[in-house]
Amino acid sequence: MRRAIIVDITIPHDDNLVNAEKEKVSKYLDLAHEITALWNVESTVIVPIVVSVNGLFARSFDLLLKKLSLGCWIKGRIQKAVVLETARIVRSFLTLEP
């Protein structure tokens, strides 16, 4: 079975996790239908990877990892990358001179 996968990664603030996930799915619905028709695949799956700036995951994160055939080992790496980047941004903001 041939299928296409659209992966979109977003890093919203903590209180926008659920909204960000819904927004990403609805944003790509038309594209998914078009890809299915144009590329002659059976289905197109939309996988929104949503991790908050503080490293929190959406509840559906584990299911989405399974869709991508990725193990839970990547969860910690993604979380670490997001938190380190957030710290880098905060650090650079705090060192700005007035």
mmCIF file of C-alpha atoms in Angstrom:
data_model
loop_
_atom_site.group_PDB
_atom_site.id
_atom_site.type_symbol
_atom_site.label_atom_id
_atom_site.label_comp_id
_atom_site.label_asym_id
_atom_site.label_seq_id
_atom_site.Cartn_x
_atom_site.Cartn_y
_atom_site.Cartn_z
ATOM 1 C CA MET A 1 0.000 0.000 0.000
ATOM 2 C CA ARG A 2 1.413 3.357 -1.029
ATOM 3 C CA ARG A 3 0.665 6.320 1.196
ATOM 4 C CA ALA A 4 1.954 9.847 1.568
ATOM 5 C CA ILE A 5 2.697 11.483 4.902
ATOM 6 C CA ILE A 6 2.578 15.220 5.578
ATOM 7 C CA VAL A 7 4.547 16.117 8.706
ATOM 8 C CA ASP A 8 4.255 19.589 10.200
ATOM 9 C CA ILE A 9 6.140 20.547 13.338
ATOM 10 C CA THR A 10 4.982 23.424 15.495
ATOM 11 C CA ILE A 11 6.153 24.750 18.840
ATOM 12 C CA PRO A 12 3.371 26.855 20.390
ATOM 13 C CA HIS A 13 2.985 28.241 23.887
ATOM 14 C CA ASP A 14 1.685 25.755 26.485
ATOM 15 C CA ASP A 15 -1.952 26.847 26.368
ATOM 16 C CA ASN A 16 -2.208 26.462 22.581
ATOM 17 C CA LEU A 17 -1.313 22.762 22.229
ATOM 18 C CA VAL A 18 -4.753 21.448 21.298
ATOM 19 C CA ASN A 19 -5.603 24.419 19.080
ATOM 20 C CA ALA A 20 -2.290 24.168 17.230
ATOM 21 C CA GLU A 21 -2.832 20.487 16.494
ATOM 22 C CA LYS A 22 -6.363 21.047 15.163
ATOM 23 C CA GLU A 23 -5.186 23.999 13.093
ATOM 24 C CA LYS A 24 -2.411 21.982 11.451
ATOM 25 C CA VAL A 25 -4.749 19.148 10.495
ATOM 26 C CA SER A 26 -7.372 21.478 9.002
ATOM 27 C CA LYS A 27 -4.683 23.505 7.231
ATOM 28 C CA TYR A 28 -3.458 20.474 5.273
ATOM 29 C CA LEU A 29 -6.752 18.688 4.488
ATOM 30 C CA ASP A 30 -7.064 20.129 0.970
ATOM 31 C CA LEU A 31 -3.415 19.398 0.225
ATOM 32 C CA ALA A 32 -3.833 15.829 1.466
ATOM 33 C CA HIS A 33 -6.758 15.223 -0.892
ATOM 34 C CA GLU A 34 -4.828 16.730 -3.788
ATOM 35 C CA ILE A 35 -1.733 14.624 -3.076
ATOM 36 C CA THR A 36 -3.854 11.465 -2.926
ATOM 37 C CA ALA A 37 -5.329 12.228 -6.341
ATOM 38 C CA LEU A 38 -2.159 13.489 -8.072
ATOM 39 C CA TRP A 39 0.390 11.020 -6.752
ATOM 40 C CA ASN A 40 -1.799 7.936 -7.152
ATOM 41 C CA VAL A 41 -1.509 6.879 -3.496
ATOM 42 C CA GLU A 42 -4.187 5.158 -1.448
ATOM 43 C CA SER A 43 -4.129 7.713 1.343
ATOM 44 C CA THR A 44 -2.356 10.771 2.657
ATOM 45 C CA VAL A 45 -1.806 11.018 6.406
ATOM 46 C CA ILE A 46 -1.384 14.356 8.181
ATOM 47 C CA VAL A 47 0.930 14.155 11.186
ATOM 48 C CA PRO A 48 1.080 17.350 13.258
ATOM 49 C CA ILE A 49 3.999 17.196 15.690
ATOM 50 C CA VAL A 50 3.120 19.656 18.470
ATOM 51 C CA VAL A 51 5.541 20.326 21.333
ATOM 52 C CA SER A 52 5.156 23.388 23.570
ATOM 53 C CA VAL A 53 8.009 25.785 24.227
ATOM 54 C CA ASN A 54 8.387 24.176 27.670
ATOM 55 C CA GLY A 55 8.631 20.654 26.277
ATOM 56 C CA LEU A 56 5.038 19.519 26.849
ATOM 57 C CA PHE A 57 3.533 17.141 24.292
ATOM 58 C CA ALA A 58 -0.002 16.961 22.968
ATOM 59 C CA ARG A 59 -1.898 13.897 24.209
ATOM 60 C CA SER A 60 -1.894 12.361 20.760
ATOM 61 C CA PHE A 61 1.903 12.534 20.429
ATOM 62 C CA ASP A 62 2.543 8.823 21.065
ATOM 63 C CA LEU A 63 -0.063 7.807 18.477
ATOM 64 C CA LEU A 64 1.534 10.128 15.935
ATOM 65 C CA LEU A 65 4.944 8.580 16.574
ATOM 66 C CA LYS A 66 3.424 5.186 15.777
ATOM 67 C CA LYS A 67 2.026 6.559 12.501
ATOM 68 C CA LEU A 68 5.571 7.558 11.576
ATOM 69 C CA SER A 69 6.931 4.179 12.761
ATOM 70 C CA LEU A 70 9.170 5.924 15.285
ATOM 71 C CA GLY A 71 9.879 4.567 18.727
ATOM 72 C CA CYS A 72 9.406 6.479 21.966
ATOM 73 C CA TRP A 73 13.189 7.000 22.135
ATOM 74 C CA ILE A 74 12.809 10.061 19.908
ATOM 75 C CA LYS A 75 10.410 11.726 22.333
ATOM 76 C CA GLY A 76 13.192 12.698 24.739
ATOM 77 C CA ARG A 77 15.393 14.002 21.933
ATOM 78 C CA ILE A 78 12.628 16.199 20.564
ATOM 79 C CA GLN A 79 11.827 17.489 24.032
ATOM 80 C CA LYS A 80 15.477 18.260 24.737
ATOM 81 C CA ALA A 81 15.912 20.099 21.419
ATOM 82 C CA VAL A 82 12.845 22.266 22.029
ATOM 83 C CA VAL A 83 13.793 23.176 25.605
ATOM 84 C CA LEU A 84 17.394 23.983 24.614
ATOM 85 C CA GLU A 85 16.228 26.213 21.769
ATOM 86 C CA THR A 86 13.765 27.993 24.072
ATOM 87 C CA ALA A 87 16.598 28.576 26.554
ATOM 88 C CA ARG A 88 18.829 29.918 23.764
ATOM 89 C CA ILE A 89 16.138 32.389 22.677
ATOM 90 C CA VAL A 90 15.533 33.563 26.245
ATOM 91 C CA ARG A 91 19.282 33.883 26.843
ATOM 92 C CA SER A 92 19.794 35.964 23.711
ATOM 93 C CA PHE A 93 16.840 38.183 24.643
ATOM 94 C CA LEU A 94 18.193 38.778 28.147
ATOM 95 C CA THR A 95 21.654 39.747 26.872
ATOM 96 C CA LEU A 96 20.326 42.514 24.587
ATOM 97 C CA GLU A 97 21.657 45.877 25.588
ATOM 98 C CA PRO A 98 19.128 48.710 26.022
#
